[in-house]
Structure formats: structure tokens, C-alpha cells
Amino acid sequence: MHPGPAPLTATERAAVDARSVFDVTTAKSATFSPRPETVPVYLADAGDHDALLDTFLDAHAEFEKWRTWSDDTTHAIHESQTLRIERVHETLAHETAWTIAAYETPVSDRMWHLTLTDATPSPLLETLLNSLAEGDAWETAIGSPITEKTVTQATRPLTSAGWKHTIEGRWIRWETTRGDAGVQFNAFAAQNPSGLPTWTLWAGASINHPTWAIHASAYTPAPLLARLTEDLAHGTGSRTPQSPTRPPSPAKSPGLPTALSPHPSGRRP
């Protein structure tokens, strides 16, 4: 006779060991918290676009906020009625979530406009919104022709940063050495304003399959574009790494019948 509980059997001991391993694994998973890393601005997270818009409107009383009847869209209109911001809240990452348009008068046609997809990095969006609060960055005369000087001013930050410069027909491009971000100027669209964007700022696998994109029309002011390209060339942002995931367990192959397994016909195989 021995005092205390009976010793564990081999089966009970194996169950305790298995449970201990599970508890340790669960604890490690629960405490894993990836830290944001600093990356070039074009690789940064999109962040909370709605929060950025709210912060912008709080800081700039000259813009008035309007909501549509469905609450799916927010409009921010400058007190002059000549600059308007549209934010569509429920969109996919690659779809247009922002449209910014400028007018010569409150009742005239658009002079120029910009569109941004929902995955646009938050630092770029913040730069754009802050630039809109400064009139000299977006005011321009309607019908102002795009000249070589205009293009040079808009892309000077990319040239100084050593981005690769190529010309292919109507397209002039500036890309990073890795080809994961770029700016494209469409000379045909610049001289023949239509539905085609004159400027495209992007990052991702290619300009045809971007992670995010900004499109600008022909008369978009060069100072405004220059601030965006300055960010692309020299700015940084934060990106949160994805949590590690366990690889899927390999599928188990079906067991082979043994010599003692009965054959469907009743005979031994």
C-alpha cells in the first residue's frame, strides 16, 4: 500500500504529454503579434481611409461634409464649390474608392480629376489630401496645355531617385529598379483629353495588374503630381507582416487491402 493517488498508466501519461504540447502551441499562437515594418511608401498598408478623411475634415473647416441618402458615399466640398472629393466606402481593394474633381466655376465642366483605388497606401492619400488644402497645389487654368516643362516638373523626384526611364510609343514610364512600382505618362491622352488617364501611378506585379493605382487626367496640376511622385521616390510607410500559418497536413493515402481482406467477389485476391 502506498499513500496518494495511483500512478498514471501509459495511456494516461501519453494523453498528458499531448495536452501539454497543445497548450504550449496555443500560447505561442495567442501571444504572436507581428510588429509593423518600415517599407517604401508604395508598399505601405492602406490603413483606415475613412479615419484619414475624418481627420482631414476636422482640420480643414473650408471643406464641408455631405453624406448620400444610402450612407455608402461621402462628399467633401470646398467652400468655393470648385473642388469636390467623393469617397465610396464599400469597395474592393482594386476598385475606385476616391474621386477628386476640380471645376473652373461651381457650374462648369470639370477641369481635371484624380481617382484612387481602395488599396492606395495611407501616406500617399494623406499627402494628396493635405495638398488639396493648399490652393496653389490644385488651382490651374482650364485648357492649360501640357508641355515638356510640365512633365519634367511632375517627375523630377523620380529622376533624382534614379528610377528607370523608358519611352515606348505614346507611353513614357518611370519605374523602380525592381519594377514593382512606377509612373506612366500617356502622351496621346495628354494631347487628346478623353476617357483615358494621362497619368498612372501604381505599385504591384505590373501596371496592368497593380496592387493599387492612381489615375489622373490631362490638366491635373504639376505641383500636385510632384508631391505624389516625391512621396513615391523618397517616402516611407509601415506595413504589418502577415501572421505565419501552418502548412496544410499532407493527405493520407488510402490503405492497401491486406491478404486477409475479403474480396468483393468472395474470392481471395
mmCIF file of C-alpha atoms in Angstrom:
data_model
loop_
_atom_site.group_PDB
_atom_site.id
_atom_site.type_symbol
_atom_site.label_atom_id
_atom_site.label_comp_id
_atom_site.label_asym_id
_atom_site.label_seq_id
_atom_site.Cartn_x
_atom_site.Cartn_y
_atom_site.Cartn_z
ATOM 1 C CA MET A 1 0.000 0.000 0.000
ATOM 2 C CA HIS A 2 1.311 3.492 -0.945
ATOM 3 C CA PRO A 3 -0.318 6.789 0.104
ATOM 4 C CA GLY A 4 -1.615 9.163 -2.592
ATOM 5 C CA PRO A 5 -3.204 8.625 -5.990
ATOM 6 C CA ALA A 6 -2.423 5.627 -8.098
ATOM 7 C CA PRO A 7 0.417 6.076 -10.621
ATOM 8 C CA LEU A 8 -0.599 7.055 -14.168
ATOM 9 C CA THR A 9 -0.953 4.360 -16.733
ATOM 10 C CA ALA A 10 0.970 4.566 -20.005
ATOM 11 C CA THR A 11 -2.174 5.742 -21.839
ATOM 12 C CA GLU A 12 -2.887 8.488 -19.277
ATOM 13 C CA ARG A 13 0.745 9.664 -19.394
ATOM 14 C CA ALA A 14 0.617 9.944 -23.219
ATOM 15 C CA ALA A 15 -2.590 11.980 -23.005
ATOM 16 C CA VAL A 16 -0.993 14.441 -20.543
ATOM 17 C CA ASP A 17 2.062 14.884 -22.799
ATOM 18 C CA ALA A 18 -0.106 15.535 -25.845
ATOM 19 C CA ARG A 19 -2.194 18.074 -23.948
ATOM 20 C CA SER A 20 0.962 19.910 -22.785
ATOM 21 C CA VAL A 21 2.242 20.282 -26.344
ATOM 22 C CA PHE A 22 -1.131 21.648 -27.448
ATOM 23 C CA ASP A 23 -1.218 24.190 -24.613
ATOM 24 C CA VAL A 24 2.289 25.473 -25.431
ATOM 25 C CA THR A 25 1.455 25.794 -29.139
ATOM 26 C CA THR A 26 -1.780 27.637 -28.364
ATOM 27 C CA ALA A 27 0.001 30.033 -26.005
ATOM 28 C CA LYS A 28 2.651 30.845 -28.598
ATOM 29 C CA SER A 29 -0.005 31.483 -31.254
ATOM 30 C CA ALA A 30 -2.010 33.700 -28.928
ATOM 31 C CA THR A 31 0.986 35.842 -27.989
ATOM 32 C CA PHE A 32 2.277 36.293 -31.572
ATOM 33 C CA SER A 33 1.856 39.916 -32.578
ATOM 34 C CA PRO A 34 3.716 40.960 -35.739
ATOM 35 C CA ARG A 35 5.344 44.364 -35.497
ATOM 36 C CA PRO A 36 4.893 46.851 -38.345
ATOM 37 C CA GLU A 37 7.946 47.208 -40.551
ATOM 38 C CA THR A 38 9.143 50.307 -42.386
ATOM 39 C CA VAL A 39 8.892 49.977 -46.177
ATOM 40 C CA PRO A 40 8.923 52.286 -49.228
ATOM 41 C CA VAL A 41 5.701 54.253 -49.296
ATOM 42 C CA TYR A 42 4.365 52.401 -52.340
ATOM 43 C CA LEU A 43 4.467 49.130 -50.344
ATOM 44 C CA ALA A 44 2.774 50.539 -47.237
ATOM 45 C CA ASP A 45 -0.595 49.388 -45.902
ATOM 46 C CA ALA A 46 -3.751 51.172 -46.983
ATOM 47 C CA GLY A 47 -4.724 51.770 -43.378
ATOM 48 C CA ASP A 48 -8.087 53.325 -42.491
ATOM 49 C CA HIS A 49 -9.109 55.655 -45.323
ATOM 50 C CA ASP A 50 -12.298 56.733 -43.571
ATOM 51 C CA ALA A 51 -10.348 57.797 -40.485
ATOM 52 C CA LEU A 52 -7.968 59.833 -42.681
ATOM 53 C CA LEU A 53 -10.900 61.619 -44.278
ATOM 54 C CA ASP A 54 -12.459 62.399 -40.886
ATOM 55 C CA THR A 55 -9.133 63.780 -39.617
ATOM 56 C CA PHE A 56 -8.761 65.911 -42.740
ATOM 57 C CA LEU A 57 -12.261 67.364 -42.422
ATOM 58 C CA ASP A 58 -11.760 68.107 -38.722
ATOM 59 C CA ALA A 59 -8.608 70.070 -39.543
ATOM 60 C CA HIS A 60 -9.979 71.955 -42.545
ATOM 61 C CA ALA A 61 -13.256 73.746 -41.949
ATOM 62 C CA GLU A 62 -13.260 75.074 -45.531
ATOM 63 C CA PHE A 63 -14.413 71.601 -46.631
ATOM 64 C CA GLU A 64 -17.985 70.628 -45.781
ATOM 65 C CA LYS A 65 -19.010 67.007 -45.387
ATOM 66 C CA TRP A 66 -22.095 65.605 -47.113
ATOM 67 C CA ARG A 67 -23.499 62.089 -46.923
ATOM 68 C CA THR A 68 -25.699 60.470 -49.553
ATOM 69 C CA TRP A 69 -29.057 59.003 -48.661
ATOM 70 C CA SER A 70 -27.593 55.456 -48.605
ATOM 71 C CA ASP A 71 -24.541 56.339 -46.469
ATOM 72 C CA ASP A 72 -22.389 54.420 -48.955
ATOM 73 C CA THR A 73 -20.705 57.603 -50.173
ATOM 74 C CA THR A 74 -19.311 60.717 -48.503
ATOM 75 C CA HIS A 75 -18.725 64.011 -50.307
ATOM 76 C CA ALA A 76 -16.394 66.749 -49.100
ATOM 77 C CA ILE A 77 -16.921 70.031 -50.942
ATOM 78 C CA HIS A 78 -14.664 73.072 -50.748
ATOM 79 C CA GLU A 79 -16.329 76.345 -49.744
ATOM 80 C CA SER A 80 -15.614 77.702 -53.237
ATOM 81 C CA GLN A 81 -17.712 74.848 -54.680
ATOM 82 C CA THR A 82 -14.937 74.256 -57.242
ATOM 83 C CA LEU A 83 -13.175 71.320 -55.582
ATOM 84 C CA ARG A 84 -15.032 68.159 -54.641
ATOM 85 C CA ILE A 85 -13.964 64.903 -53.016
ATOM 86 C CA GLU A 86 -16.013 61.730 -53.290
ATOM 87 C CA ARG A 87 -15.324 58.738 -51.041
ATOM 88 C CA VAL A 88 -17.099 55.434 -51.761
ATOM 89 C CA HIS A 89 -16.891 53.364 -48.592
ATOM 90 C CA GLU A 90 -17.733 49.825 -49.682
ATOM 91 C CA THR A 91 -15.345 48.870 -52.492
ATOM 92 C CA LEU A 92 -12.857 46.134 -53.277
ATOM 93 C CA ALA A 93 -9.139 46.868 -52.974
ATOM 94 C CA HIS A 94 -8.635 47.273 -56.735
ATOM 95 C CA GLU A 95 -11.781 49.333 -57.352
ATOM 96 C CA THR A 96 -12.066 53.121 -57.440
ATOM 97 C CA ALA A 97 -12.789 54.387 -53.938
ATOM 98 C CA TRP A 98 -11.884 58.068 -54.332
ATOM 99 C CA THR A 99 -12.631 60.660 -56.997
ATOM 100 C CA ILE A 100 -11.295 64.212 -56.716
ATOM 101 C CA ALA A 101 -12.507 66.769 -59.231
ATOM 102 C CA ALA A 102 -11.800 70.468 -59.804
ATOM 103 C CA TYR A 103 -14.000 72.964 -61.657
ATOM 104 C CA GLU A 104 -13.415 76.451 -63.023
ATOM 105 C CA THR A 105 -16.759 77.610 -61.550
ATOM 106 C CA PRO A 106 -19.380 75.819 -59.419
ATOM 107 C CA VAL A 107 -21.477 75.123 -62.530
ATOM 108 C CA SER A 108 -18.772 74.492 -65.158
ATOM 109 C CA ASP A 109 -17.408 71.238 -66.530
ATOM 110 C CA ARG A 110 -14.529 69.504 -64.801
ATOM 111 C CA MET A 111 -11.061 70.918 -65.380
ATOM 112 C CA TRP A 112 -9.235 67.857 -64.067
ATOM 113 C CA HIS A 113 -9.787 64.851 -61.831
ATOM 114 C CA LEU A 114 -7.987 62.084 -59.950
ATOM 115 C CA THR A 115 -9.155 58.609 -58.954
ATOM 116 C CA LEU A 116 -7.630 56.285 -56.350
ATOM 117 C CA THR A 117 -8.270 52.620 -55.629
ATOM 118 C CA ASP A 118 -9.129 51.437 -52.128
ATOM 119 C CA ALA A 119 -5.705 49.827 -51.577
ATOM 120 C CA THR A 120 -3.799 53.090 -52.082
ATOM 121 C CA PRO A 121 -1.233 53.429 -49.237
ATOM 122 C CA SER A 122 -2.403 55.778 -46.499
ATOM 123 C CA PRO A 123 0.725 58.036 -46.648
ATOM 124 C CA LEU A 124 0.018 58.826 -50.314
ATOM 125 C CA LEU A 125 -3.630 59.560 -49.572
ATOM 126 C CA GLU A 126 -2.642 61.801 -46.676
ATOM 127 C CA THR A 127 -0.192 63.718 -48.896
ATOM 128 C CA LEU A 128 -2.886 64.203 -51.510
ATOM 129 C CA LEU A 129 -5.498 65.438 -49.032
ATOM 130 C CA ASN A 130 -3.069 67.866 -47.415
ATOM 131 C CA SER A 131 -2.112 69.192 -50.853
ATOM 132 C CA LEU A 132 -5.761 69.838 -51.636
ATOM 133 C CA ALA A 133 -5.960 72.066 -48.569
ATOM 134 C CA GLU A 134 -3.349 74.328 -50.184
ATOM 135 C CA GLY A 135 -4.947 76.121 -53.118
ATOM 136 C CA ASP A 136 -1.715 76.694 -55.049
ATOM 137 C CA ALA A 137 -1.288 72.928 -55.372
ATOM 138 C CA TRP A 138 -4.531 72.330 -57.270
ATOM 139 C CA GLU A 139 -5.685 75.560 -58.888
ATOM 140 C CA THR A 140 -4.993 75.741 -62.615
ATOM 141 C CA ALA A 141 -6.392 77.478 -65.653
ATOM 142 C CA ILE A 142 -8.693 75.372 -67.785
ATOM 143 C CA GLY A 143 -7.197 74.308 -71.082
ATOM 144 C CA SER A 144 -3.604 74.762 -69.938
ATOM 145 C CA PRO A 145 -1.515 72.675 -72.350
ATOM 146 C CA ILE A 146 0.838 70.009 -71.056
ATOM 147 C CA THR A 147 4.389 70.858 -72.028
ATOM 148 C CA GLU A 148 7.750 69.176 -71.597
ATOM 149 C CA LYS A 149 8.335 71.526 -68.670
ATOM 150 C CA THR A 150 5.119 70.309 -67.018
ATOM 151 C CA VAL A 151 6.140 66.664 -67.348
ATOM 152 C CA THR A 152 9.656 67.400 -66.080
ATOM 153 C CA GLN A 153 8.294 69.215 -63.030
ATOM 154 C CA ALA A 154 5.911 66.400 -62.183
ATOM 155 C CA THR A 155 8.530 63.647 -62.487
ATOM 156 C CA ARG A 156 11.713 65.347 -61.271
ATOM 157 C CA PRO A 157 11.652 63.430 -57.925
ATOM 158 C CA LEU A 158 11.641 60.119 -59.810
ATOM 159 C CA THR A 159 14.570 61.154 -61.998
ATOM 160 C CA SER A 160 16.610 62.305 -58.998
ATOM 161 C CA ALA A 161 15.910 58.988 -57.243
ATOM 162 C CA GLY A 162 17.295 57.033 -60.202
ATOM 163 C CA TRP A 163 14.072 55.418 -61.387
ATOM 164 C CA LYS A 164 14.380 53.691 -64.764
ATOM 165 C CA HIS A 165 13.170 55.945 -67.588
ATOM 166 C CA THR A 166 11.838 54.396 -70.817
ATOM 167 C CA ILE A 167 9.865 55.603 -73.844
ATOM 168 C CA GLU A 168 7.630 53.256 -75.804
ATOM 169 C CA GLY A 169 5.460 54.907 -78.435
ATOM 170 C CA ARG A 170 2.957 57.169 -76.708
ATOM 171 C CA TRP A 171 3.969 55.971 -73.228
ATOM 172 C CA ILE A 172 6.746 57.435 -71.103
ATOM 173 C CA ARG A 173 7.484 55.427 -67.960
ATOM 174 C CA TRP A 174 9.491 55.736 -64.771
ATOM 175 C CA GLU A 175 9.900 52.521 -62.746
ATOM 176 C CA THR A 176 11.857 51.288 -59.753
ATOM 177 C CA THR A 177 14.841 49.061 -60.486
ATOM 178 C CA ARG A 178 12.770 46.068 -59.317
ATOM 179 C CA GLY A 179 9.795 47.046 -61.452
ATOM 180 C CA ASP A 180 7.385 46.873 -58.519
ATOM 181 C CA ALA A 181 6.174 50.495 -58.811
ATOM 182 C CA GLY A 182 6.041 53.162 -61.470
ATOM 183 C CA VAL A 183 4.557 56.232 -63.093
ATOM 184 C CA GLN A 184 3.290 56.288 -66.675
ATOM 185 C CA PHE A 185 2.563 59.321 -68.847
ATOM 186 C CA ASN A 186 0.315 58.836 -71.879
ATOM 187 C CA ALA A 187 1.292 61.486 -74.438
ATOM 188 C CA PHE A 188 -1.691 60.733 -76.676
ATOM 189 C CA ALA A 189 -4.197 61.218 -73.836
ATOM 190 C CA ALA A 190 -2.406 64.423 -72.843
ATOM 191 C CA GLN A 191 -2.984 65.994 -76.261
ATOM 192 C CA ASN A 192 -6.411 64.423 -76.828
ATOM 193 C CA PRO A 193 -8.271 64.513 -73.496
ATOM 194 C CA SER A 194 -10.757 61.665 -73.356
ATOM 195 C CA GLY A 195 -11.661 58.885 -71.001
ATOM 196 C CA LEU A 196 -8.076 57.597 -70.956
ATOM 197 C CA PRO A 197 -5.926 58.640 -67.970
ATOM 198 C CA THR A 198 -2.938 60.807 -68.802
ATOM 199 C CA TRP A 199 -1.060 59.815 -65.644
ATOM 200 C CA THR A 200 -0.995 56.454 -63.857
ATOM 201 C CA LEU A 201 0.814 55.912 -60.560
ATOM 202 C CA TRP A 202 0.902 52.278 -59.465
ATOM 203 C CA ALA A 203 2.576 49.511 -57.490
ATOM 204 C CA GLY A 204 2.299 45.766 -57.764
ATOM 205 C CA ALA A 205 3.101 42.998 -60.221
ATOM 206 C CA SER A 206 2.716 45.314 -63.255
ATOM 207 C CA ILE A 207 0.818 48.360 -64.411
ATOM 208 C CA ASN A 208 -1.821 46.008 -65.847
ATOM 209 C CA HIS A 209 -2.139 44.075 -62.569
ATOM 210 C CA PRO A 210 -1.469 46.649 -59.849
ATOM 211 C CA THR A 211 -1.994 46.296 -56.132
ATOM 212 C CA TRP A 212 -3.168 49.911 -56.152
ATOM 213 C CA ALA A 213 -3.350 52.694 -58.723
ATOM 214 C CA ILE A 214 -3.915 56.431 -59.006
ATOM 215 C CA HIS A 215 -5.167 57.809 -62.327
ATOM 216 C CA ALA A 216 -5.022 61.499 -63.246
ATOM 217 C CA SER A 217 -6.481 63.429 -66.170
ATOM 218 C CA ALA A 218 -4.648 65.700 -68.592
ATOM 219 C CA TYR A 219 -4.861 69.003 -66.705
ATOM 220 C CA THR A 220 -4.001 67.720 -63.250
ATOM 221 C CA PRO A 221 -1.636 70.378 -61.803
ATOM 222 C CA ALA A 222 2.058 69.502 -61.970
ATOM 223 C CA PRO A 223 2.716 70.663 -58.352
ATOM 224 C CA LEU A 224 0.115 68.214 -57.085
ATOM 225 C CA LEU A 225 1.616 65.354 -59.107
ATOM 226 C CA ALA A 226 5.119 66.334 -57.982
ATOM 227 C CA ARG A 227 4.133 65.926 -54.331
ATOM 228 C CA LEU A 228 2.861 62.432 -55.036
ATOM 229 C CA THR A 229 5.953 61.423 -57.020
ATOM 230 C CA GLU A 230 8.161 62.882 -54.265
ATOM 231 C CA ASP A 231 6.458 60.505 -51.845
ATOM 232 C CA LEU A 232 6.868 57.595 -54.244
ATOM 233 C CA ALA A 233 10.568 58.282 -54.691
ATOM 234 C CA HIS A 234 11.607 59.080 -51.127
ATOM 235 C CA GLY A 235 8.711 58.438 -48.729
ATOM 236 C CA THR A 236 8.306 55.529 -46.331
ATOM 237 C CA GLY A 237 5.353 53.931 -44.588
ATOM 238 C CA SER A 238 4.517 50.991 -42.366
ATOM 239 C CA ARG A 239 3.385 47.505 -43.292
ATOM 240 C CA THR A 240 2.262 44.785 -40.908
ATOM 241 C CA PRO A 241 3.662 41.351 -41.844
ATOM 242 C CA GLN A 242 1.190 38.542 -42.273
ATOM 243 C CA SER A 243 0.848 36.121 -39.362
ATOM 244 C CA PRO A 244 2.658 32.834 -40.006
ATOM 245 C CA THR A 245 0.401 29.972 -40.917
ATOM 246 C CA ARG A 246 0.991 26.259 -40.556
ATOM 247 C CA PRO A 247 1.295 24.368 -43.834
ATOM 248 C CA PRO A 248 -1.599 22.007 -44.524
ATOM 249 C CA SER A 249 -1.094 18.387 -43.450
ATOM 250 C CA PRO A 250 -0.379 16.046 -46.352
ATOM 251 C CA ALA A 251 -3.334 13.996 -47.433
ATOM 252 C CA LYS A 252 -3.229 10.435 -46.229
ATOM 253 C CA SER A 253 -3.175 7.811 -48.931
ATOM 254 C CA PRO A 254 -5.800 5.062 -48.607
ATOM 255 C CA GLY A 255 -4.526 1.894 -47.007
ATOM 256 C CA LEU A 256 -3.835 -1.083 -49.215
ATOM 257 C CA PRO A 257 -6.004 -4.164 -48.689
ATOM 258 C CA THR A 258 -4.307 -6.960 -46.794
ATOM 259 C CA ALA A 259 -4.204 -10.554 -47.849
ATOM 260 C CA LEU A 260 -6.876 -11.326 -45.266
ATOM 261 C CA SER A 261 -9.353 -8.657 -46.568
ATOM 262 C CA PRO A 262 -12.367 -10.231 -48.204
ATOM 263 C CA HIS A 263 -12.636 -9.690 -51.972
ATOM 264 C CA PRO A 264 -15.973 -8.299 -53.261
ATOM 265 C CA SER A 265 -16.425 -11.475 -55.291
ATOM 266 C CA GLY A 266 -15.881 -13.609 -52.266
ATOM 267 C CA ARG A 267 -12.588 -14.958 -53.595
ATOM 268 C CA ARG A 268 -9.120 -14.186 -52.224
ATOM 269 C CA PRO A 269 -7.380 -11.541 -54.426
#
